[in-house]
mmCIF file of C-alpha atoms in Angstrom:
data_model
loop_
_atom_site.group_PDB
_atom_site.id
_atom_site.type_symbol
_atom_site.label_atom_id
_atom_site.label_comp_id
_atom_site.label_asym_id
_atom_site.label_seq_id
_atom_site.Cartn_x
_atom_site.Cartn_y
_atom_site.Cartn_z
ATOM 1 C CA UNK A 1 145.340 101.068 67.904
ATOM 2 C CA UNK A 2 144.904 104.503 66.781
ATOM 3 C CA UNK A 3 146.556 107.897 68.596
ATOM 4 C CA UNK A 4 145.170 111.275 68.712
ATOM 5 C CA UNK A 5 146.991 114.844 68.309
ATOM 6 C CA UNK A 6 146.290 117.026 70.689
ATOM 7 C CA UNK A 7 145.992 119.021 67.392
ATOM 8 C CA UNK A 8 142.993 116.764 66.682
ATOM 9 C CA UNK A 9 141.722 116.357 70.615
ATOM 10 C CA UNK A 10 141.481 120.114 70.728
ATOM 11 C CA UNK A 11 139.649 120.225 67.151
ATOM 12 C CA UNK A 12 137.138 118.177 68.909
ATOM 13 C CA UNK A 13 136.590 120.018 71.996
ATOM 14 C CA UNK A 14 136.232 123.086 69.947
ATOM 15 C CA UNK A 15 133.557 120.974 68.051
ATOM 16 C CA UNK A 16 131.299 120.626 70.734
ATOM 17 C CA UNK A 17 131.948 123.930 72.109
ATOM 18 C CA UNK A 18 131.106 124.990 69.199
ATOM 19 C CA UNK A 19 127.738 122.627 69.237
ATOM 20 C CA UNK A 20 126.206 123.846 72.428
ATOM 21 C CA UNK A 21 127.028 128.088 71.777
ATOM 22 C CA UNK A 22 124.625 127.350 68.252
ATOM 23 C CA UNK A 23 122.096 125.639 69.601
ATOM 24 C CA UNK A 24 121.764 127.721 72.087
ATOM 25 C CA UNK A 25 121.809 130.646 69.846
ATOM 26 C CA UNK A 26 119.219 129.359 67.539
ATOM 27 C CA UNK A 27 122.174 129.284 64.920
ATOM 28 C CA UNK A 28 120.646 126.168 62.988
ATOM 29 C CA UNK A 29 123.008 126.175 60.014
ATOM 30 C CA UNK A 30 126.310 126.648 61.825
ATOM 31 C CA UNK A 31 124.847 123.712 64.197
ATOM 32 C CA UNK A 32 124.184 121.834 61.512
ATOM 33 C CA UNK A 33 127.658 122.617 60.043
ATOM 34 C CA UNK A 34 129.435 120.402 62.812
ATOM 35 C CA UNK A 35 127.722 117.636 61.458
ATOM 36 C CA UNK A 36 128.158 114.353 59.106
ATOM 37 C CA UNK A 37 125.887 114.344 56.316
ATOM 38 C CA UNK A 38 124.516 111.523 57.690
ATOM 39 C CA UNK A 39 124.544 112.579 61.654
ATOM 40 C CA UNK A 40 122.817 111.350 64.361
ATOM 41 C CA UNK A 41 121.209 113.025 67.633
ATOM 42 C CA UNK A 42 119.408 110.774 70.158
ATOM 43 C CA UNK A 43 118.043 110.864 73.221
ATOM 44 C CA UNK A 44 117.361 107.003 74.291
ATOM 45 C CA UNK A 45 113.721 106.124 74.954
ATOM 46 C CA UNK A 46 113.073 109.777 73.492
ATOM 47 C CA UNK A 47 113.970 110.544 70.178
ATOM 48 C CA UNK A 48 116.060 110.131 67.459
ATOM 49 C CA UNK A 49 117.156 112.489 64.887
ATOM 50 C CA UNK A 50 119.113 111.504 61.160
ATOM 51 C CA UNK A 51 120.171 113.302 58.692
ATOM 52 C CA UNK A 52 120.034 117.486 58.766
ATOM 53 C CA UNK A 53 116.669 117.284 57.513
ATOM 54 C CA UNK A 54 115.704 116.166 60.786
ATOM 55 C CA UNK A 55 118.668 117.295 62.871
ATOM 56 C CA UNK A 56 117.591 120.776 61.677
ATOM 57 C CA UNK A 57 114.235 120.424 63.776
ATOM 58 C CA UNK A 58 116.309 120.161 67.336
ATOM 59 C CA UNK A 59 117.879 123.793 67.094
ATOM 60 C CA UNK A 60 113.968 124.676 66.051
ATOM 61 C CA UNK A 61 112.722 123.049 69.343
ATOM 62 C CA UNK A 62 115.207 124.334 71.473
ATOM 63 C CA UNK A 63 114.695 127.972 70.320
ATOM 64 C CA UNK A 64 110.636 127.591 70.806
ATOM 65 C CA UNK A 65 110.509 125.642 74.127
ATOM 66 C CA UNK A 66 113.562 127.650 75.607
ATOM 67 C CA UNK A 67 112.547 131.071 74.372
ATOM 68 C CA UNK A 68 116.716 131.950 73.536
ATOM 69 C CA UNK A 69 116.832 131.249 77.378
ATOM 70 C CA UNK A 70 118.286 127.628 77.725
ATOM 71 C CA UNK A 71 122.024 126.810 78.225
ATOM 72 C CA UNK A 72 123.625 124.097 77.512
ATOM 73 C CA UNK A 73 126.858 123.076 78.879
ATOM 74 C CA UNK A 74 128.893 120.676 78.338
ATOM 75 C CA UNK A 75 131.614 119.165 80.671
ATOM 76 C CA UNK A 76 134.708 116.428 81.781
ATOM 77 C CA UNK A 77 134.978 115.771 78.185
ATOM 78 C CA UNK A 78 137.240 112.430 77.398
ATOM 79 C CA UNK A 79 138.639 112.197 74.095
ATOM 80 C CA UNK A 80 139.884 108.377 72.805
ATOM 81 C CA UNK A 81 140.862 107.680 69.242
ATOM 82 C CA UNK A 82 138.567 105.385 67.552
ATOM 83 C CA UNK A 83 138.663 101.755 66.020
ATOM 84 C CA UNK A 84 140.637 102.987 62.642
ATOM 85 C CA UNK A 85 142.258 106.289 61.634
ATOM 86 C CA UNK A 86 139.907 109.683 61.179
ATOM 87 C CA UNK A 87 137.513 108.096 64.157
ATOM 88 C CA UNK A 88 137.368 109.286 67.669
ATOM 89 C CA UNK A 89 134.825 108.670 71.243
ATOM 90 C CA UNK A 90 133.810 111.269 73.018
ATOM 91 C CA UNK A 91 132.926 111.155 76.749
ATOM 92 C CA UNK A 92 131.102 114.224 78.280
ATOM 93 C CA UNK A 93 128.502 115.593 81.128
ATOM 94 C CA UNK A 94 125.706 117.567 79.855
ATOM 95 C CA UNK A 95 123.843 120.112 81.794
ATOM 96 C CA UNK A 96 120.741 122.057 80.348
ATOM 97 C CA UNK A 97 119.671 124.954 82.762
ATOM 98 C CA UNK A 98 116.521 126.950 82.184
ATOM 99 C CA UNK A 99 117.328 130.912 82.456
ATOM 100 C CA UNK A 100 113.366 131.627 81.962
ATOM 101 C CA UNK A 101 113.253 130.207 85.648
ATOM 102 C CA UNK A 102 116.771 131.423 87.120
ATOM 103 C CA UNK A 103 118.711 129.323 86.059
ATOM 104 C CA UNK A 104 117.067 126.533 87.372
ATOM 105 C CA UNK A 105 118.198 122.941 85.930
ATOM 106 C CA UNK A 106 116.566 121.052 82.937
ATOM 107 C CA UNK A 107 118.566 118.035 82.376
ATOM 108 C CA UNK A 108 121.779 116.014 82.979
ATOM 109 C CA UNK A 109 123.011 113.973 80.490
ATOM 110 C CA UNK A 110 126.120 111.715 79.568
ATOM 111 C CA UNK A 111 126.809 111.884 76.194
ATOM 112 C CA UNK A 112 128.289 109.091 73.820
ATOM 113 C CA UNK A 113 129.762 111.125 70.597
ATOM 114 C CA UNK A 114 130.923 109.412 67.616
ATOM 115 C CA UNK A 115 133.225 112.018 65.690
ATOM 116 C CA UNK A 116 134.442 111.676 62.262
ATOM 117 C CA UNK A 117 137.490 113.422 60.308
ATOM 118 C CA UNK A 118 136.208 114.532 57.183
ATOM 119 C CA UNK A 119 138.483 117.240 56.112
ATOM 120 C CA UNK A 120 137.738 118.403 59.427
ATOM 121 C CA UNK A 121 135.978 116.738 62.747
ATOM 122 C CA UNK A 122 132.336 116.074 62.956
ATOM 123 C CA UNK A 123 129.614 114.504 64.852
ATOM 124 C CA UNK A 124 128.205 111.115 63.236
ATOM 125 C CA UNK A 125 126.626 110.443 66.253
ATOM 126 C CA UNK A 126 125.673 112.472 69.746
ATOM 127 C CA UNK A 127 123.838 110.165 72.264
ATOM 128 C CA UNK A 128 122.535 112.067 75.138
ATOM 129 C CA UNK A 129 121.407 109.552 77.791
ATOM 130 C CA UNK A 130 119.511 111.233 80.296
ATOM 131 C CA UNK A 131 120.681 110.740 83.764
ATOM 132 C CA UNK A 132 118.612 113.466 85.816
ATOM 133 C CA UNK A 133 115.256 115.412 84.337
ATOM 134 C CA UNK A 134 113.917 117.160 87.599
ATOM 135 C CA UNK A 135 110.134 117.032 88.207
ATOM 136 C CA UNK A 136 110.210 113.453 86.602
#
């Protein structure tokens, strides 16, 4: 069994800290930056993104349907060292809220995050399950 640094569980944090501030600030290569080369986004049932090719197009959609007025959040993140050295799991509550409506909730979402150590952390792969879309 492998053991994370706090070191690296901090790295992590900052990662996805990191993730939701460019998204949300329509900052596609710095999103893009936190990464694998071959990174994943997916929303079950929804879509699925691989590659930066494609993962480029989320920050895209977020900035046109949310108008630079959506924020994500992300919360009660869990950090567990992965099957070998350099991997690690990542546990986490996401909330989207809608600011061109006060504020007013989008989504809820528990994410599954696959995270890499290439010279650095990254995301290989972010599932964000959908627990709660209000109006649906």
């Amino acid at each position: 069994m492998t053991v994370l640094s706090q070191e690296d569980k901090l790295a992590i944090t900052d990662v996805l800290n990191r993730y939701v501030h460019h998204v949300d600030s329509n900052e596609a290569d710095e999103w893009l930056a936190l990464f694998t080369e071959d990174g994943a986004f997916d929303i079950p049932g929804l879509m699925r993104l691989e590659g930066r090719d494609q993962l480029r197009t989320m920050v895209a959609t977020v900035a046109e349907q949310g108008g630079g007025k959506w924020r994500h959040q992300i919360t009660n993140v869990v950090v567990d060292a992965g099957e070998t050295a350099g991997l690690a799991r990542v546990r986490a509550y996401g909330l989207v809220t809608d600011w061109n409506q006060g504020g007013q909730p989008i989504a809820f979402t528990d994410y599954r995050i696959k995270m890499r150590n290439q010279g650095g952390w990254k995301i290989h792969e972010l599932i964000a399950g959908p627990v709660a879309i209000p109006g649906q």
